[in-house]
Coordinates of C-alpha atoms and ligand atoms in Angstrom, one line a residue:
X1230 CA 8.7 10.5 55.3
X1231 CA 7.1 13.2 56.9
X1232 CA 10.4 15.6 55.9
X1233 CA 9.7 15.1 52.5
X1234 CA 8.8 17.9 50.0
X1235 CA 6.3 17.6 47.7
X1236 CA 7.9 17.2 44.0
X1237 CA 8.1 20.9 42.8
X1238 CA 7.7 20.1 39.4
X1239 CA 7.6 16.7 37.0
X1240 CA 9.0 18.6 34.0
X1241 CA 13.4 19.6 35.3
X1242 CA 13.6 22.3 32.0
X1243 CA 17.2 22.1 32.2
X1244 CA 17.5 18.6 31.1
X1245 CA 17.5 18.0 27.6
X1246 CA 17.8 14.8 26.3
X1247 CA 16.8 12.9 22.6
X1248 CA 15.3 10.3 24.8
X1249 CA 11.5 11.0 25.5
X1250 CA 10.9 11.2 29.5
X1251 CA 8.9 8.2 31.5
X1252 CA 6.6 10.1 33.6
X1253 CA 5.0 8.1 36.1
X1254 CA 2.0 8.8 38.1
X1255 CA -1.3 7.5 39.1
X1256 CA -2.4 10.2 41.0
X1257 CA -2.2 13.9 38.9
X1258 CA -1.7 16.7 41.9
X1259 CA -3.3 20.5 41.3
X1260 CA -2.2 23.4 42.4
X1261 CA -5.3 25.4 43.4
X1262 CA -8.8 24.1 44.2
X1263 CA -10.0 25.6 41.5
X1264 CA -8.1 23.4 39.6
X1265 CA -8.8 20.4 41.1
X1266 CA -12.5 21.4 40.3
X1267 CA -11.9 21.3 36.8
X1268 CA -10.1 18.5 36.4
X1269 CA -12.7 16.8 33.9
X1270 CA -12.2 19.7 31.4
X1271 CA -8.0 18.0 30.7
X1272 CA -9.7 14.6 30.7
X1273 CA -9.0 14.8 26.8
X1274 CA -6.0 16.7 26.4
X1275 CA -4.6 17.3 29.8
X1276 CA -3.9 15.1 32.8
X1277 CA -6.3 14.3 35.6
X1278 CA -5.4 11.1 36.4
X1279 CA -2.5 8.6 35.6
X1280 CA -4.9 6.0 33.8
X1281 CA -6.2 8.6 31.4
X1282 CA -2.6 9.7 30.2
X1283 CA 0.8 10.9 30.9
X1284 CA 2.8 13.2 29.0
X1285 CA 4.9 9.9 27.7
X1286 CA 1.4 8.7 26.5
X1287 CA 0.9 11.8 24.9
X1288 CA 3.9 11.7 23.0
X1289 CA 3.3 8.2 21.9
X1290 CA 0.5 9.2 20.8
X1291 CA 1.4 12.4 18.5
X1292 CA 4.5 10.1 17.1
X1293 CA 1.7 7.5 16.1
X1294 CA -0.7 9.8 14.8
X1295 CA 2.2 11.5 12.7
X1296 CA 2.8 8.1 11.3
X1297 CA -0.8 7.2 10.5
X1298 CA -1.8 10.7 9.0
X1299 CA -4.6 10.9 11.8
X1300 CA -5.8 13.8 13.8
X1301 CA -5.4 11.8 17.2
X1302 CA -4.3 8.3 18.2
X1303 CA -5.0 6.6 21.4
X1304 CA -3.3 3.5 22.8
X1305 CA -4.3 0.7 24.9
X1306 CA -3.0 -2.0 26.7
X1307 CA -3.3 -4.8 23.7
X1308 CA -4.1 -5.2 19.9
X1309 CA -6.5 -7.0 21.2
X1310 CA -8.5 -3.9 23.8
X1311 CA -7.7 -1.9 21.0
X1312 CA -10.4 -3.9 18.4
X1313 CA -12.7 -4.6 21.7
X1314 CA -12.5 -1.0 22.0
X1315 CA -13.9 0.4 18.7
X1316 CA -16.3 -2.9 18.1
X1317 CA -18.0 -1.7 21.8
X1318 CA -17.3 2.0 20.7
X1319 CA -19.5 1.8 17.3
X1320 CA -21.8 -1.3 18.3
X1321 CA -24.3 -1.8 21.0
X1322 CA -27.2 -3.6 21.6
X1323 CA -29.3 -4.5 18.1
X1324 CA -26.4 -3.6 16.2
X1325 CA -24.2 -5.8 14.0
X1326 CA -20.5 -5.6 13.6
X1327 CA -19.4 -7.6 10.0
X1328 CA -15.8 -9.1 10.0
X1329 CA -13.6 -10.9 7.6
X1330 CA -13.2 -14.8 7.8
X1331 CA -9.4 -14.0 7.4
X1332 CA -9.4 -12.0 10.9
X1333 CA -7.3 -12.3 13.5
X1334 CA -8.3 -15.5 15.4
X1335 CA -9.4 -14.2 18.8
X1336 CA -12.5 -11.9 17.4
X1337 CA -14.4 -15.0 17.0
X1338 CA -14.1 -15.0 20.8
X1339 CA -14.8 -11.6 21.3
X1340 CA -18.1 -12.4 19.1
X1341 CA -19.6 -14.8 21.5
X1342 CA -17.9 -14.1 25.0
X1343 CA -18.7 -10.3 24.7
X1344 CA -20.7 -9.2 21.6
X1345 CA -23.3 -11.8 21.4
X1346 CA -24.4 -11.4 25.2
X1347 CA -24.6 -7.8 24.6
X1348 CA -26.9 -8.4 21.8
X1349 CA -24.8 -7.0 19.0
X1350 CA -24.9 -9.6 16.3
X1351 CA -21.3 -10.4 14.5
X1352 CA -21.7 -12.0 10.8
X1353 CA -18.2 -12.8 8.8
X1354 CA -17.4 -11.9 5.3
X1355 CA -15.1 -13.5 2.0
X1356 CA -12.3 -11.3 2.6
X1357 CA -12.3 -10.6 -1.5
X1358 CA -15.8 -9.2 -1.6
X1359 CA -14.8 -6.0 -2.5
X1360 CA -17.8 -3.4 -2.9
X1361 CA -20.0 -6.9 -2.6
X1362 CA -20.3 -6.2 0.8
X1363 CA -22.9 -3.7 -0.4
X1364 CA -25.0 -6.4 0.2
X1365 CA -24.6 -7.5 3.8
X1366 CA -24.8 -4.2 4.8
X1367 CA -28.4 -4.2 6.6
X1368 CA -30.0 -1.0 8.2
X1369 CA -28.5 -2.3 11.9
X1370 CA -24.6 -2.5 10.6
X1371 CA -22.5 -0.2 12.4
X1372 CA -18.9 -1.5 11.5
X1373 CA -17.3 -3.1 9.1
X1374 CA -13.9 -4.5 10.1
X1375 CA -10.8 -4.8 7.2
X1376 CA -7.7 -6.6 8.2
X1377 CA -5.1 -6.5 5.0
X1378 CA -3.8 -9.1 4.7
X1379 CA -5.6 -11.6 7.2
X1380 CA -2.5 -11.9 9.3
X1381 CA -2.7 -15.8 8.5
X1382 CA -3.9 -16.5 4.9
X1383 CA -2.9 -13.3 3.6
X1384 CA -5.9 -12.4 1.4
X1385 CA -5.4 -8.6 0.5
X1386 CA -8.7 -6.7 0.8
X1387 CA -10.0 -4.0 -1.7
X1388 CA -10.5 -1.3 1.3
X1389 CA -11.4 1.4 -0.7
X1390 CA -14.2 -0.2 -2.5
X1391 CA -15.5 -1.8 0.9
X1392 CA -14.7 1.9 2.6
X1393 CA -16.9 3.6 -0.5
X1394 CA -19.9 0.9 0.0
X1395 CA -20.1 1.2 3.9
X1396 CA -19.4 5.5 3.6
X1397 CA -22.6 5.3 1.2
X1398 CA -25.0 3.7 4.2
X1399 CA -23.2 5.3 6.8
X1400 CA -21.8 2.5 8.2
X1401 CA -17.7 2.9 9.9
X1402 CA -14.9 1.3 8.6
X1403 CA -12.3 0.1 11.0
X1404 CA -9.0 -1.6 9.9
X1405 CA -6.5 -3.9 11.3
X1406 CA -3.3 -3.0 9.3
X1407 CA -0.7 -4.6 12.1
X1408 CA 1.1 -6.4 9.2
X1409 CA 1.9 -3.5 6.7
X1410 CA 2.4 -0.6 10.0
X1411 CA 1.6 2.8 8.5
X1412 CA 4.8 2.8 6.4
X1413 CA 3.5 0.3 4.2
X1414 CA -0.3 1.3 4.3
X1415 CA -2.2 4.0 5.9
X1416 CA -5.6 2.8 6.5
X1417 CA -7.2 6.1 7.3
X1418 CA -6.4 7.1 3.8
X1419 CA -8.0 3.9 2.2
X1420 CA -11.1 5.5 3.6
X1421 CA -11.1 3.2 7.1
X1422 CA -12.7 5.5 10.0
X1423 CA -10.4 4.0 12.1
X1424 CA -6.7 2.3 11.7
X1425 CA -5.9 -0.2 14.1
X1426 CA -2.4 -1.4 14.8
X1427 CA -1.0 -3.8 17.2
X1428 CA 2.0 -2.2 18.6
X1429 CA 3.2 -5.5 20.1
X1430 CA 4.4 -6.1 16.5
X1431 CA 6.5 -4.4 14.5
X1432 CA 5.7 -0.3 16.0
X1433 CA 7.5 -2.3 19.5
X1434 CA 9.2 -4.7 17.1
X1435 CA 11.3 -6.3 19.9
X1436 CA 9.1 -9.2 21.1
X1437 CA 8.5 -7.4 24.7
X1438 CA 5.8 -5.4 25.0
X1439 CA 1.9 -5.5 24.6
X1440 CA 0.4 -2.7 23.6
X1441 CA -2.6 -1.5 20.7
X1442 CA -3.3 1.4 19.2
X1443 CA -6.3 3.0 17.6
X1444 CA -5.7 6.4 14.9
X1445 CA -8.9 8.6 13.6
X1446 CA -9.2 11.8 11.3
X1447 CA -12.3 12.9 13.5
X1448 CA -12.0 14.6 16.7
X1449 CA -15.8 13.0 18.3
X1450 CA -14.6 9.7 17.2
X1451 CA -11.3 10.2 19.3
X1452 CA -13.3 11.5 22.3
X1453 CA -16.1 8.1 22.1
X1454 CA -12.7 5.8 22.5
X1455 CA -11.0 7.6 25.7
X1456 CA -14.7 7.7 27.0
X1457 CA -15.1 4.0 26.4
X1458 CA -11.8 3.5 27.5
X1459 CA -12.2 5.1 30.4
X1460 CA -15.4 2.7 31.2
X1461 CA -13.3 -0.6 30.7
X1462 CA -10.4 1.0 33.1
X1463 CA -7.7 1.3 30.0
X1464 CA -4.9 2.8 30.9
X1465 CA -0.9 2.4 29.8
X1466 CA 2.2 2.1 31.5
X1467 CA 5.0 4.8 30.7
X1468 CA 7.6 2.4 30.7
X1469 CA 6.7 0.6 28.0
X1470 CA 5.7 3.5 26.1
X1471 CA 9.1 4.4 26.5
X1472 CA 10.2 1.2 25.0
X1473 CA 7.6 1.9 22.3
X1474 CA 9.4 5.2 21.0
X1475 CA 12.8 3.5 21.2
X1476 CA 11.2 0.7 18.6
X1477 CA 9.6 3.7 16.3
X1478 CA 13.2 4.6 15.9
X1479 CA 14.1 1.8 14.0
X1480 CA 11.2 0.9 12.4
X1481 CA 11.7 2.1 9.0
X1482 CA 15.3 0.0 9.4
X1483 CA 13.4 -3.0 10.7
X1484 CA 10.6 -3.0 8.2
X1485 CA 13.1 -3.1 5.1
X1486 CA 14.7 -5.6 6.7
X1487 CA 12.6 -7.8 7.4
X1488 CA 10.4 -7.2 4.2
X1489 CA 13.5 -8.3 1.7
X1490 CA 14.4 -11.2 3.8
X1491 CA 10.8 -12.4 4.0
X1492 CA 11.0 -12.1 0.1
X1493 CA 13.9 -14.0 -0.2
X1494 CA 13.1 -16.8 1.8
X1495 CA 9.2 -16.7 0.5
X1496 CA 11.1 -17.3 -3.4
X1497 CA 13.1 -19.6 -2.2
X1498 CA 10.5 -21.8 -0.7
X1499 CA 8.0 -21.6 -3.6
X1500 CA 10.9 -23.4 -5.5
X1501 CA 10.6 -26.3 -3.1
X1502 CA 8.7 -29.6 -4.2
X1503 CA 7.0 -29.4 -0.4
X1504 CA 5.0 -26.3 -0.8
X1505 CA 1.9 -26.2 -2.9
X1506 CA 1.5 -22.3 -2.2
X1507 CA 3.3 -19.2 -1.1
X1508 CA 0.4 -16.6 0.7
X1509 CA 2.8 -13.9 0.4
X1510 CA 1.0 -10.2 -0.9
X1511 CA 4.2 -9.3 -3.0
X1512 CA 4.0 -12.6 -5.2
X1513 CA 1.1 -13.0 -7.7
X1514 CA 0.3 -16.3 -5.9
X1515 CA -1.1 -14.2 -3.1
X1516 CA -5.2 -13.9 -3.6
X1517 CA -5.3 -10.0 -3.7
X1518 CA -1.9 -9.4 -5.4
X1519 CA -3.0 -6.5 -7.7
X1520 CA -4.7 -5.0 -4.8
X1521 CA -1.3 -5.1 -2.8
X1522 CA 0.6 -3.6 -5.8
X1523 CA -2.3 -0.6 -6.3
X1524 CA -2.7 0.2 -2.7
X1525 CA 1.0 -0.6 -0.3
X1526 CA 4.0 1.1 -1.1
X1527 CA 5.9 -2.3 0.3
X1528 CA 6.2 -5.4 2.1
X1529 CA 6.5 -6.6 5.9
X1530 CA 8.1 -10.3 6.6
X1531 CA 5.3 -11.8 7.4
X1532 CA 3.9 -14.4 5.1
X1533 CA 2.5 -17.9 4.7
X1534 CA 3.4 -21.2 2.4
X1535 CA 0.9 -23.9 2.1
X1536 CA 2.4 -26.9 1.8
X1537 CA 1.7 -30.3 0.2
X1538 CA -0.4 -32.7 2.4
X1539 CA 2.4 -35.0 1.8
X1540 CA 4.3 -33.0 4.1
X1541 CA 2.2 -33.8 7.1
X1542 CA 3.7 -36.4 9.2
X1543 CA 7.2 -34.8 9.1
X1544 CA 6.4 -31.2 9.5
X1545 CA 6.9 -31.5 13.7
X1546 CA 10.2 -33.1 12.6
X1547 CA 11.6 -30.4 10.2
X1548 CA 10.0 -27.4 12.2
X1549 CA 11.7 -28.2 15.4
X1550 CA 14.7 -28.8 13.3
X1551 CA 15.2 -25.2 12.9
X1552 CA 17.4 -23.5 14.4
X1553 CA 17.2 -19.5 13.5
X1554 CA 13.3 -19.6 13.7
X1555 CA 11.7 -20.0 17.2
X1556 CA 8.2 -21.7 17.1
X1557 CA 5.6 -18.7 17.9
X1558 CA 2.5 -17.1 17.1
X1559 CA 3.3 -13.4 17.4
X1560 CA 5.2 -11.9 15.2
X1561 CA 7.1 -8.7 13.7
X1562 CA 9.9 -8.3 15.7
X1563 CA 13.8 -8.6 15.6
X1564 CA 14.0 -12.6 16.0
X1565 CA 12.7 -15.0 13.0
X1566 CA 9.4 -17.1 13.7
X1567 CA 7.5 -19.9 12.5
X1568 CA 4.2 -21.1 13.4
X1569 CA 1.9 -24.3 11.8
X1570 CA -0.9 -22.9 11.7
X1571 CA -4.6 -24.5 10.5
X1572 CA -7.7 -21.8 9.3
X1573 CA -9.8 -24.1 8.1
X1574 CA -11.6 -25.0 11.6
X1575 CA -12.0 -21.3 12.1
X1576 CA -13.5 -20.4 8.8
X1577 CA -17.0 -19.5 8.5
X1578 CA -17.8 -17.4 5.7
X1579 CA -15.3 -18.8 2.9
X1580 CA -14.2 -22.9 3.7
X1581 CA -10.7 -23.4 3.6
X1582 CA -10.0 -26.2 0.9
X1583 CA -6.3 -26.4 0.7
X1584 CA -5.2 -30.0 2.1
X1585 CA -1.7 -29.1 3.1
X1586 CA -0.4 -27.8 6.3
X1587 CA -0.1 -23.9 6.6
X1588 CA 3.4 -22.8 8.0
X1589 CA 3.6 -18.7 9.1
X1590 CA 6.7 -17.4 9.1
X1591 CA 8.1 -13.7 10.5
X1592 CA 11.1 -12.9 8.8
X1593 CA 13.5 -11.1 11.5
X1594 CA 16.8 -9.1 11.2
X1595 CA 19.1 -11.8 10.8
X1596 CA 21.7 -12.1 8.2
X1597 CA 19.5 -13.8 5.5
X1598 CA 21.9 -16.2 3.8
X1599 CA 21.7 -18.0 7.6
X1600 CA 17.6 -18.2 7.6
X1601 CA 18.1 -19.4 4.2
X1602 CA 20.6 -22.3 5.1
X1603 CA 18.5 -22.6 7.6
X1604 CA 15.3 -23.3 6.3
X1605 CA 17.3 -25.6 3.7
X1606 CA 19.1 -28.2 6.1
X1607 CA 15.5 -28.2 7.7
X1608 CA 13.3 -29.2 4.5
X1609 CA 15.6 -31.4 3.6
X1610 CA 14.4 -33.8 6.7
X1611 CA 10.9 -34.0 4.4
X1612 CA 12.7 -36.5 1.7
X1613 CA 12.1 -36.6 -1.8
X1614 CA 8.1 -36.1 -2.3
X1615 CA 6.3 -39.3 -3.4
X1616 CA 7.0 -40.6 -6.7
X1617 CA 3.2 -41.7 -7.4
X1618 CA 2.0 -38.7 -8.7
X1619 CA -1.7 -40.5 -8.4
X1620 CA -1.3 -40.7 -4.8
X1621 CA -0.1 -36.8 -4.3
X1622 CA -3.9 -34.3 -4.0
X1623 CA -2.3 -31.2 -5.5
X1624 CA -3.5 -27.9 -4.4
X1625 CA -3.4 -25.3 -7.8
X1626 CA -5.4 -22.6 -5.5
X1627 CA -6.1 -22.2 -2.1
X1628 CA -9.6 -21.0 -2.7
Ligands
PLP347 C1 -1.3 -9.8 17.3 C2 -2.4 -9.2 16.5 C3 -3.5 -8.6 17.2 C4 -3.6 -8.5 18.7 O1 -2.5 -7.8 19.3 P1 -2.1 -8.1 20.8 O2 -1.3 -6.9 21.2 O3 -1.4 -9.4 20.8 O4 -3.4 -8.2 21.5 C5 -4.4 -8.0 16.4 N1 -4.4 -8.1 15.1 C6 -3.5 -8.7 14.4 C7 -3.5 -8.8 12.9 C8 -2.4 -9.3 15.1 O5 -1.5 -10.0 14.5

């Protein structure tokens, strides 16, 4: 140990290679003391310690931002920091942070493990209120949370109207758009403040990382999060940043992938006797269609069918029947997935009134035809619906 050198440089200029370099450090070294004095000065841009950023951060980051059409992006260990992180970055004490009843799950936890003890009050919204929310928006909102479509029941939110109305009282906008990825929307130019994906879905899109990510236009909003961040110890590994930028290559491939399979299958099932409803933004079915078709220039694979209460005691039956669709919550990546899934306990704002069983499914990059035949031999363990037609509560609308 003691014979060996310090490293004379992290950055071998000879090397040149298409794949972006894993730079590994926690401690960041300086090469004069005057340096070292400064070091606070490269907390934004340069390096002055391993948890605030590495150059394979960095890059991760400018690939991102280039994606999202923002000035700077910033990523963080989890979808999930990455909404802590600009809820606690807007919100504090006496301020009130309004989110969707379609949001994803787990903010209901955030609003009374973290928010509510901190004294910033949390109220959920209908998802369709459109420039409505005008109203809820009192003198202490700070933030108005979008998530298009509500990763579950698929309502498709008018974000610029609820952008306009927030912009007018000077209230931020931040939005979840994990299921369209900046191909298929760019929330920062819907008028959100902030666009919010969760990489661990289709930007990673291989079902083995965790990781969020949060884009802005302005250069002060960029510098609250890294200082926030820096407060709750956020800090990402280059490895899987590496793996991150090896998913980014594919994802335009992936995306169109999985978007025409998850139509496919989402036709094909609203054929079926069994389901009552397909939540899928592409089909007029989906509360929010015309919204989709004005504001996304496409589709991912993720979508919903309600099915008919009928259904109920065979669903464990015919979902563990399948074969190509592993039962899981996340989603976006290469394999297929199902998951039952039930709103209605979680619903606060809007009740959920459909009687069926919801089933979630993630369309992968399988050969289609198979998930099809799939999904066929599997149904067809339901048996012919009831022939009483008295007996059988049929859902027109899920609203
Ligand atoms: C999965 C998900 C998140 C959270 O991402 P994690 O990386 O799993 O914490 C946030 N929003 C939506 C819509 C998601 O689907």
């Amino acid at each position: 140990m003691d014979e060996l050198p310090l490293p004379a440089s992290a950055h071998p200029q000879a090397f040149r290679s298409l794949a972006p370099a894993v730079h590994r450090g926690s401690t960041v070294v300086f090469g004069s003391m005057a340096e070292y004095g400064s070091r606070r000065e490269r907390f934004y841009d340069g390096y002055s310690y391993g948890l605030y950023g590495t150059p394979t951060s960095r890059e991760l980051e400018r690939r991102i931002a280039a994606l999202e059409g923002a000035t700077r992006s910033f990523v963080v260990p989890s979808g999930m920091a990455a909404i802590t992180l600009v809820t606690l970055a807007c919100a504090g004490a006496g301020g009130r942070v309004l989110f969707p009843d379609s949001a994803y799950d787990p903010v209901r936890t955030l609003a009374t493990t973290l928010l509510a003890p901190c004294g910033v009050e949390v109220a959920f919204y209908d998802p369709l209120i459109g420039r409505d929310i005008a109203c809820l928006l009192t003198p202490a909102t700070r933030l108005v949370w979008v998530e298009s479509p509500g990763s579950v029941t698929m309502e498709v939110q008018d974000v610029p109207a609820i952008a306009e109305a927030a912009r007018l009282r000077g209230v931020r906008v931040a939005a979840d758009a994990t299921w369209a990825t900046p191909l298929r929307f760019r929330a920062l130019a819907h008028g959100a403040d902030f666009a919010v994906n969760a990489v661990s879905k289709y930007l990673n899109g291989h079902s083995d990382v965790l990781m969020g990510a949060v884009s802005v236009r302005e250069e002060a909003l960029y510098r609250r999060l890294r200082d926030m961040a820096r407060a709750l110890g956020h800090g990402v590994s280059p490895e899987d940043c590496a793996l991150v930028m090896r998913g980014l290559e594919t994802l335009g491939l992936r995306l169109d992938r999985s978007e025409a399979t998850g139509l496919r299958l989402a036709r094909w099932l609203a054929a079926r006797p069994e389901v009552d409803a397909v939540l899928h933004p592409a089909l007029p079915s989906c509360p929010g269609h015309a919204i989709w078709r004005r504001d996304f220039t496409g589709a991912s694979g993720v979508f919903s069918v309600v099915l008919a209460a009928w259904t109920r005691p065979r669903l464990p039956a015919v979902v563990e029947a399948l074969r190509h669709f592993a039962i899981g919550a996340s989603w976006g990546a290469t394999r297929s997935l199902v998951a039952p899934i039930d709103p209605a306990p979680a619903r606060t704002a809007v009740p959920w009134t459909a009687g069926g069983p919801i089933l979630r499914f993630s369309a992968g990059v399988e050969d289609a035809a198979a998930l099809e035949a799939d999904l066929a031999q599997a149904f067809a363990l339901f048996g012919p619906p009831p022939r009483d037609p008295i007996n059988v509560v049929r859902v027109e609308s899920t609203r």
